[in-house]
Amino acid sequence: MLNVGKIEEGFVLDHIPAGKSMSIYYHLGLDKLDCTVAIIKNAKSDKLGKKDIVKVECDINTLDLDVLAVICHTITVNVIKDGEIIEKKELVLPETLTNVMKCKNPRCITSIEQELPHIFYLADPVKEVYRCKYCDEKNSGI
Amino acid sequence: MRHLMNPLDFSVEELEKLFDLANDIENNPAKYAHACDGKILATCFYEPSTRTRLSFESAMLRLGGQVLGFSEATSSSAAKGESVSDTIRVVSCYADICAMRHPKEGAPMVAASKSKIPVINAGDGGHQHPTQTLTDLLTIRTKKGQLGNCTIGLCGDLKFGRTVHSLINALVRYENVRFILISPEELRIPSYLRDKLTDMGVEFQEVIKLEDVMPELDLLYMTRVQKERFFNEEDYVRLKDFYVLNKQKMENAKEDMLVLHPLPRVNEISVEVDNDPRAVYFDQAQYGVYVRMALILTLLESAKN
């Protein structure tokens, strides 16, 4: 088993379905941050068989984790401060998502006016369906 | 200040008020002939639509107001690449209220978010056409006396037909409405709408043959199969004349059933049906003017506050 050291402050995202870690990396904007990020792919898991883990060493107020719920709401989010877990965050589907996913409807106004933000609203919390604010097209995943 | 993007923007109670006003306009047109003196309606039509644009213009002129605008994108600054947001900012300086039609879905919503004046969605692609729905509701309410307690057959293109989607969404808010959805297999209502009806416990059935259900209907809403909604010409040609309502089919209908159609009609209603007293699709066009007059008055009033 690969060993990655403890972090002092930041997040440990556990129980990520195998293969989803890179999607999380980009959607959280980790590629744009100047901080230490560890991505572990296909780690053994009793619960999932295989899982991914992402560790981010950063100020805990810098990341907006809303998008995680959309990728997979069963991800475990451990908030770390002074090397200890201070909170296990529960993921809740956000009411709106801005510029997280793109509307793919060729008839939508966002297809011709590039400067418009792509805004989706939570249309069905049970089925986890988001729809485009402008054209009501269902999102096809992120 | 209010806008109208979706027929559901107005509650059932607000719609009742709007329809009462429309009926008062119908019965006392002189009372409203100068209600909009000095006001200007901008009709920003990025795609051609003679009927809706003329209906809006007629509504404003009958209220004593004036109209300016454009009727296709090529004669507007959009041809030079101007965004909808910029256009409405400028139009807000020229007019008091704006009716916008655009081929792209959500364009009027973008306009409303930047506008200083009320914006009415006059049709955005295959998405919403709220004033058509208000027209349909006003026609039904006026002719039937109520908007609930009926069996309505919706026939034709139920997949791309935005008027049908909007009308279903509007009618499910009334009690005891039963839907019979009549379409070829390829043009059935979208699954999200079917799921909604199921989840809400609304009674509905889907059938292919119009003849089979004619005797059950209190209202029959016919629609045109719209060429512009198809990516494939072959599919359009195959489906365009799937339904033709004629005298013979009308013989099996109730004596007080009403036939509605958002118009323009092509072949789906034979001209021999036009003289049947149950055919109210041309009356619908008249109610379209009354409801737009009521809407203009209501939104202009909201802009004062």
Coordinates of C-alpha atoms in Angstrom, one line a residue:
Chain A
M1 CA 0.0 0.0 0.0
L2 CA 1.3 3.4 -1.0
N3 CA 1.9 5.8 1.9
V4 CA 1.1 9.5 1.8
G5 CA 2.0 11.5 4.8
K6 CA -0.4 13.4 7.1
I7 CA -1.5 16.9 6.3
E8 CA -1.6 19.7 8.8
E9 CA -4.6 21.6 7.4
G10 CA -6.9 20.9 4.5
F11 CA -9.2 18.1 3.3
V12 CA -9.1 14.4 2.9
L13 CA -11.7 13.2 0.4
D14 CA -12.3 9.5 1.0
H15 CA -14.5 6.9 -0.6
I16 CA -14.4 8.5 -4.0
P17 CA -15.7 6.0 -6.6
A18 CA -12.6 4.7 -8.4
G19 CA -11.8 6.8 -11.5
K20 CA -13.5 10.0 -10.3
S21 CA -10.6 11.6 -8.6
M22 CA -9.4 13.5 -11.7
S23 CA -12.8 14.9 -12.3
I24 CA -12.8 16.2 -8.7
Y25 CA -9.3 17.6 -9.2
Y26 CA -10.5 19.8 -12.1
H27 CA -14.0 20.7 -10.8
L28 CA -12.6 21.9 -7.4
G29 CA -10.1 23.9 -9.4
L30 CA -7.1 22.2 -7.7
D31 CA -5.1 22.5 -10.9
K32 CA -5.2 26.3 -10.3
L33 CA -4.1 26.2 -6.6
D34 CA -0.5 26.4 -5.5
C35 CA -0.9 23.8 -2.8
T36 CA 0.1 20.2 -2.2
V37 CA -2.4 17.7 -3.6
A38 CA -2.1 13.9 -3.4
I39 CA -4.3 11.7 -5.6
I40 CA -4.5 8.1 -4.9
K41 CA -6.2 6.0 -7.5
N42 CA -7.7 2.5 -7.1
A43 CA -6.9 2.0 -3.4
K44 CA -8.3 -1.1 -1.8
S45 CA -11.7 -0.5 0.0
D46 CA -13.8 -2.8 2.1
K47 CA -16.9 -0.7 1.2
L48 CA -16.3 -0.1 -2.5
G49 CA -13.8 -2.7 -3.6
K50 CA -11.7 0.1 -5.2
K51 CA -11.7 3.7 -4.4
D52 CA -9.9 7.0 -5.0
I53 CA -8.6 9.3 -2.3
V54 CA -7.7 13.0 -2.7
K55 CA -5.7 14.9 -0.1
V56 CA -5.4 18.6 -0.3
E57 CA -3.2 20.7 1.9
C58 CA -4.8 24.1 2.0
D59 CA -6.6 26.7 4.1
I60 CA -9.9 25.0 4.9
N61 CA -11.9 28.1 3.9
T62 CA -10.5 28.3 0.3
L63 CA -12.4 25.4 -1.3
D64 CA -16.1 25.4 -2.3
L65 CA -17.0 21.7 -1.9
D66 CA -20.6 22.0 -3.2
V67 CA -19.6 20.4 -6.5
L68 CA -18.6 17.2 -4.7
A69 CA -22.2 16.4 -4.0
V70 CA -23.0 16.5 -7.7
I71 CA -20.1 14.2 -8.6
C72 CA -21.0 11.7 -5.8
H73 CA -22.8 12.6 -2.5
T74 CA -21.4 9.5 -0.7
I75 CA -17.8 10.9 -0.7
T76 CA -16.5 11.3 2.9
V77 CA -15.1 14.7 3.5
N78 CA -12.7 14.9 6.4
V79 CA -11.7 18.5 7.4
I80 CA -8.2 18.6 8.9
K81 CA -6.8 21.2 11.2
D82 CA -3.5 20.9 13.2
G83 CA -3.2 17.4 11.9
E84 CA -6.5 16.2 13.3
I85 CA -9.9 15.5 11.8
I86 CA -12.1 18.4 13.2
E87 CA -15.2 17.7 11.1
K88 CA -16.7 15.1 8.8
K89 CA -18.7 17.2 6.3
E90 CA -22.0 16.0 5.0
L91 CA -22.5 16.7 1.3
V92 CA -25.7 18.4 0.3
L93 CA -26.8 19.0 -3.3
P94 CA -26.6 22.7 -3.9
E95 CA -29.7 24.6 -5.1
T96 CA -27.7 26.1 -8.0
L97 CA -24.5 25.4 -9.8
T98 CA -22.6 28.1 -11.7
N99 CA -20.1 27.2 -14.3
V100 CA -19.7 23.7 -13.0
M101 CA -21.2 22.0 -16.0
K102 CA -22.0 23.3 -19.4
C103 CA -25.4 23.2 -21.1
K104 CA -25.1 21.0 -24.2
N105 CA -28.4 22.0 -25.7
P106 CA -27.5 23.5 -29.2
R107 CA -30.8 25.6 -29.0
C108 CA -29.8 27.2 -25.6
I109 CA -28.8 30.9 -25.6
T110 CA -25.5 29.9 -23.9
S111 CA -24.5 28.2 -27.1
I112 CA -24.1 31.5 -28.9
E113 CA -23.5 34.0 -26.1
Q114 CA -20.2 32.8 -24.7
E115 CA -19.9 35.2 -21.8
L116 CA -23.1 34.0 -20.1
P117 CA -22.5 31.9 -16.9
H118 CA -23.8 28.3 -17.2
I119 CA -26.2 28.1 -14.4
F120 CA -28.1 24.9 -13.4
Y121 CA -30.8 24.6 -10.8
L122 CA -31.7 21.6 -8.7
A123 CA -35.0 20.4 -10.3
D124 CA -35.4 17.0 -8.6
P125 CA -33.4 16.4 -5.3
V126 CA -34.5 12.8 -5.2
K127 CA -33.3 11.9 -8.7
E128 CA -30.5 14.4 -8.4
V129 CA -31.5 16.1 -11.6
Y130 CA -30.2 19.6 -12.5
R131 CA -31.7 21.6 -15.3
C132 CA -30.3 24.6 -17.2
K133 CA -31.7 27.9 -15.8
Y134 CA -32.2 29.2 -19.4
C135 CA -33.6 26.3 -21.4
D136 CA -34.5 23.7 -18.7
E137 CA -32.4 21.1 -20.5
K138 CA -31.4 18.2 -18.1
N139 CA -27.7 18.1 -17.4
S140 CA -25.9 15.1 -18.7
G141 CA -23.4 14.7 -15.9
I142 CA -20.1 16.3 -15.1
Chain B
M1 CA -41.2 45.1 -11.7
R2 CA -42.4 41.8 -13.2
H3 CA -41.6 39.9 -16.4
L4 CA -43.3 37.0 -18.0
M5 CA -41.0 34.1 -19.0
N6 CA -43.1 31.1 -18.2
P7 CA -46.9 30.7 -17.9
L8 CA -46.3 29.4 -14.3
D9 CA -44.8 32.8 -13.3
F10 CA -48.3 33.8 -12.4
S11 CA -50.2 32.0 -9.6
V12 CA -53.7 30.6 -10.3
E13 CA -55.1 33.6 -8.4
E14 CA -53.1 36.1 -10.4
L15 CA -54.2 34.4 -13.6
E16 CA -57.8 34.7 -12.5
K17 CA -57.3 38.5 -12.1
L18 CA -55.6 38.7 -15.5
F19 CA -58.4 36.8 -17.2
D20 CA -61.1 38.9 -15.5
L21 CA -59.3 42.0 -16.8
A22 CA -59.1 40.4 -20.3
N23 CA -62.9 39.7 -20.2
D24 CA -63.6 43.2 -19.1
I25 CA -61.5 44.5 -22.0
E26 CA -63.5 42.3 -24.3
N27 CA -66.8 43.6 -23.0
N28 CA -65.8 47.3 -22.6
P29 CA -63.1 48.0 -25.2
A30 CA -63.8 51.8 -25.1
K31 CA -62.9 51.9 -21.4
Y32 CA -59.3 50.8 -22.2
A33 CA -58.8 52.7 -25.5
H34 CA -56.5 55.2 -23.9
A35 CA -55.1 53.2 -21.1
C36 CA -51.6 53.2 -22.6
D37 CA -51.5 56.7 -24.1
G38 CA -47.9 57.8 -24.3
K39 CA -46.5 54.3 -23.7
I40 CA -44.3 52.3 -26.2
L41 CA -44.1 48.6 -26.7
A42 CA -40.9 47.3 -28.4
T43 CA -41.4 44.1 -30.3
C44 CA -37.9 42.5 -30.6
F45 CA -38.4 39.5 -32.9
Y46 CA -35.2 37.7 -33.8
E47 CA -37.2 35.2 -35.9
P48 CA -40.2 35.7 -38.0
S49 CA -43.6 35.4 -36.4
T50 CA -46.4 37.3 -38.1
R51 CA -49.2 36.2 -35.8
T52 CA -47.7 36.7 -32.4
R53 CA -46.0 40.0 -33.4
L54 CA -49.2 41.4 -34.9
S55 CA -51.2 40.3 -31.9
F56 CA -48.8 42.2 -29.6
E57 CA -48.9 45.2 -31.8
S58 CA -52.7 45.1 -32.1
A59 CA -52.9 44.8 -28.3
M60 CA -50.8 47.9 -27.7
L61 CA -52.4 49.9 -30.4
R62 CA -55.9 49.1 -29.0
L63 CA -54.7 50.4 -25.6
G64 CA -53.7 53.7 -27.2
G65 CA -50.0 53.0 -27.0
Q66 CA -47.4 52.9 -29.8
V67 CA -45.1 50.2 -31.1
L68 CA -41.6 50.0 -32.5
G69 CA -39.3 47.1 -33.1
F70 CA -37.8 44.7 -35.6
S71 CA -39.2 41.5 -37.1
E72 CA -36.1 39.5 -37.9
A73 CA -32.5 39.2 -36.7
T74 CA -31.0 40.4 -39.9
S75 CA -32.6 43.8 -39.5
S76 CA -31.4 44.2 -36.0
S77 CA -28.0 44.8 -34.3
A78 CA -27.8 41.1 -33.6
A79 CA -26.6 40.7 -37.2
K80 CA -23.6 42.8 -36.2
G81 CA -23.0 40.4 -33.3
E82 CA -24.6 42.4 -30.4
S83 CA -25.6 40.3 -27.4
V84 CA -29.2 40.1 -26.1
S85 CA -28.1 41.8 -22.9
D86 CA -26.7 44.8 -24.7
T87 CA -29.8 45.0 -27.0
I88 CA -32.2 45.1 -24.1
R89 CA -30.2 47.7 -22.2
V90 CA -30.6 50.0 -25.3
V91 CA -34.2 49.1 -25.9
S92 CA -35.0 49.9 -22.3
C93 CA -34.2 53.5 -23.1
Y94 CA -36.6 53.6 -26.1
A95 CA -39.7 51.7 -24.8
D96 CA -41.7 51.1 -21.7
I97 CA -42.3 47.3 -22.2
C98 CA -40.7 44.7 -24.5
A99 CA -42.0 41.5 -26.2
M100 CA -39.1 39.4 -27.3
R101 CA -39.1 36.3 -29.6
H102 CA -35.8 34.6 -30.1
P103 CA -34.8 31.2 -31.7
K104 CA -32.5 30.5 -28.7
E105 CA -34.0 29.1 -25.6
G106 CA -33.6 31.3 -22.5
A107 CA -32.8 34.5 -24.5
P108 CA -35.7 36.5 -23.1
M109 CA -34.7 35.4 -19.6
V110 CA -31.2 36.8 -20.2
A111 CA -32.8 40.0 -21.5
A112 CA -35.1 40.3 -18.4
S113 CA -32.1 40.0 -16.1
K114 CA -30.6 43.1 -17.6
S115 CA -33.7 45.1 -18.4
K116 CA -35.1 48.3 -16.9
I117 CA -38.5 47.6 -18.4
P118 CA -40.8 44.5 -18.2
V119 CA -39.9 41.8 -20.7
I120 CA -42.5 39.3 -22.1
N121 CA -41.2 36.1 -23.6
A122 CA -43.0 35.9 -27.0
G123 CA -41.5 32.5 -27.7
D124 CA -38.0 31.2 -27.2
G125 CA -37.1 28.3 -29.6
G126 CA -38.9 25.1 -28.6
H127 CA -38.9 26.1 -24.9
Q128 CA -41.7 28.5 -23.7
H129 CA -44.5 30.5 -25.4
P130 CA -46.3 31.8 -22.3
T131 CA -48.7 34.2 -24.0
Q132 CA -50.0 31.4 -26.2
T133 CA -50.7 29.4 -23.0
L134 CA -52.5 32.4 -21.5
T135 CA -54.5 32.7 -24.7
D136 CA -55.5 29.0 -24.6
L137 CA -56.5 29.3 -20.9
L138 CA -58.5 32.5 -21.5
T139 CA -60.3 30.9 -24.4
I140 CA -61.2 27.7 -22.4
R141 CA -62.3 29.7 -19.4
T142 CA -64.4 32.1 -21.4
K143 CA -66.0 29.4 -23.5
K144 CA -66.4 26.7 -20.8
G145 CA -66.8 28.9 -17.8
Q146 CA -64.0 27.2 -15.9
L147 CA -60.6 25.7 -16.2
G148 CA -61.0 22.5 -14.3
N149 CA -63.3 19.5 -14.5
C150 CA -62.6 18.5 -18.1
T151 CA -61.1 15.9 -20.4
I152 CA -58.7 17.4 -22.8
G153 CA -57.2 15.7 -25.8
L154 CA -53.9 17.0 -27.0
C155 CA -53.2 15.8 -30.5
G156 CA -50.2 15.9 -32.9
D157 CA -46.7 16.8 -32.1
L158 CA -46.5 16.4 -28.4
K159 CA -42.7 16.0 -28.4
F160 CA -41.5 19.3 -29.8
G161 CA -44.8 21.3 -29.4
R162 CA -44.0 23.8 -26.7
T163 CA -47.6 25.0 -26.6
V164 CA -48.7 21.6 -25.5
H165 CA -46.0 21.3 -22.8
S166 CA -46.9 24.7 -21.4
L167 CA -50.6 24.0 -21.5
I168 CA -50.2 20.7 -19.6
N169 CA -48.0 22.4 -17.0
A170 CA -50.7 25.2 -16.6
L171 CA -53.7 22.9 -16.5
V172 CA -52.4 20.5 -13.9
R173 CA -52.8 23.3 -11.4
Y174 CA -56.6 23.0 -11.8
E175 CA -58.9 20.3 -10.3
N176 CA -60.1 17.2 -12.0
V177 CA -58.4 17.7 -15.4
R178 CA -57.8 14.5 -17.4
F179 CA -55.4 14.4 -20.3
I180 CA -55.6 12.2 -23.4
L181 CA -52.3 12.4 -25.2
I182 CA -52.8 11.6 -28.9
S183 CA -49.6 11.3 -31.0
P184 CA -47.6 9.0 -33.2
E185 CA -45.0 6.9 -31.3
E186 CA -42.2 9.2 -32.4
L187 CA -43.9 12.4 -31.2
R188 CA -45.0 11.3 -27.7
I189 CA -44.6 13.8 -24.8
P190 CA -41.1 14.0 -23.3
S191 CA -40.4 11.6 -20.4
Y192 CA -39.9 14.4 -17.9
L193 CA -43.5 15.5 -18.5
R194 CA -44.8 12.0 -18.3
D195 CA -43.0 11.5 -15.0
K196 CA -44.4 14.7 -13.7
L197 CA -48.0 13.7 -14.5
T198 CA -47.4 10.3 -12.9
D199 CA -45.8 11.8 -9.8
M200 CA -48.6 14.3 -9.4
G201 CA -51.2 11.6 -9.7
V202 CA -52.8 13.3 -12.7
E203 CA -55.0 11.0 -14.8
F204 CA -53.7 10.6 -18.3
Q205 CA -53.5 8.1 -21.2
E206 CA -51.5 8.0 -24.3
V207 CA -53.1 6.8 -27.5
I208 CA -52.3 6.8 -31.2
K209 CA -55.7 6.9 -32.9
L210 CA -57.7 10.1 -32.6
E211 CA -61.0 8.4 -33.6
D212 CA -60.9 6.1 -30.6
V213 CA -61.1 8.9 -28.1
M214 CA -63.3 11.5 -29.8
P215 CA -66.5 10.8 -27.8
E216 CA -64.7 11.3 -24.5
L217 CA -63.3 14.8 -25.1
D218 CA -64.5 18.1 -23.7
L219 CA -61.7 19.9 -25.5
L220 CA -59.5 18.9 -28.4
Y221 CA -56.2 20.8 -28.8
M222 CA -54.8 20.2 -32.2
T223 CA -51.2 21.1 -33.1
R224 CA -49.2 21.4 -36.3
V225 CA -46.1 19.2 -36.8
Q226 CA -43.5 21.9 -37.1
K227 CA -40.9 21.5 -39.8
E228 CA -38.4 23.9 -38.1
R229 CA -38.2 21.5 -35.0
F230 CA -36.9 18.6 -37.1
F231 CA -33.3 17.9 -37.9
N232 CA -34.3 15.3 -40.4
E233 CA -36.5 16.2 -43.4
E234 CA -37.6 12.5 -43.9
D235 CA -39.1 12.3 -40.4
Y236 CA -41.0 15.5 -41.0
V237 CA -42.5 14.3 -44.3
R238 CA -43.5 11.0 -42.8
L239 CA -45.3 12.6 -39.8
K240 CA -46.7 15.9 -41.0
D241 CA -50.1 14.6 -42.1
F242 CA -50.5 11.9 -39.5
Y243 CA -53.7 13.5 -38.1
V244 CA -56.4 15.3 -40.1
L245 CA -59.5 16.4 -38.2
N246 CA -62.4 16.4 -40.6
K247 CA -66.2 16.5 -40.5
Q248 CA -66.5 12.8 -40.2
K249 CA -64.4 12.6 -37.0
M250 CA -66.3 15.6 -35.6
E251 CA -69.5 13.6 -35.8
N252 CA -68.4 11.4 -33.0
A253 CA -67.5 14.3 -30.7
K254 CA -69.7 15.7 -27.9
E255 CA -72.0 18.5 -28.9
D256 CA -70.2 21.0 -26.7
M257 CA -66.7 19.9 -27.3
L258 CA -64.3 22.7 -28.4
V259 CA -61.6 22.4 -31.0
L260 CA -58.6 24.6 -30.3
H261 CA -55.4 25.2 -32.3
P262 CA -52.6 27.6 -31.7
L263 CA -52.4 28.3 -35.4
P264 CA -51.1 28.5 -38.1
R265 CA -53.0 25.4 -39.2
V266 CA -51.7 23.4 -42.2
N267 CA -53.5 20.1 -43.0
E268 CA -54.3 18.9 -39.5
I269 CA -57.7 20.5 -39.5
S270 CA -59.7 20.3 -42.7
V271 CA -61.3 23.6 -43.7
E272 CA -64.7 21.9 -43.7
V273 CA -64.5 22.0 -39.9
D274 CA -64.1 25.8 -39.8
N275 CA -67.9 26.4 -39.9
D276 CA -68.6 24.0 -37.1
P277 CA -69.6 26.0 -34.0
R278 CA -67.3 23.9 -31.9
A279 CA -64.3 25.1 -33.8
V280 CA -63.0 28.0 -31.8
Y281 CA -59.5 28.4 -33.1
F282 CA -60.1 31.8 -34.8
D283 CA -61.8 33.0 -31.6
Q284 CA -58.6 32.0 -29.9
A285 CA -56.7 34.5 -32.0
Q286 CA -59.1 37.2 -30.8
Y287 CA -58.6 36.2 -27.1
G288 CA -54.9 36.3 -27.8
V289 CA -55.2 40.1 -28.3
Y290 CA -57.4 40.5 -25.1
V291 CA -55.0 38.6 -23.0
R292 CA -52.0 40.5 -24.3
M293 CA -53.8 43.7 -23.6
A294 CA -54.4 42.6 -20.0
L295 CA -50.8 41.4 -19.7
I296 CA -49.4 44.7 -21.0
L297 CA -51.5 46.7 -18.5
T298 CA -50.6 44.3 -15.6
L299 CA -46.9 44.4 -16.3
L300 CA -46.8 48.2 -16.8
E301 CA -48.6 48.6 -13.5
S302 CA -46.0 46.4 -11.8
A303 CA -43.2 48.6 -13.3
K304 CA -44.7 51.6 -11.4
N305 CA -44.0 50.1 -8.1

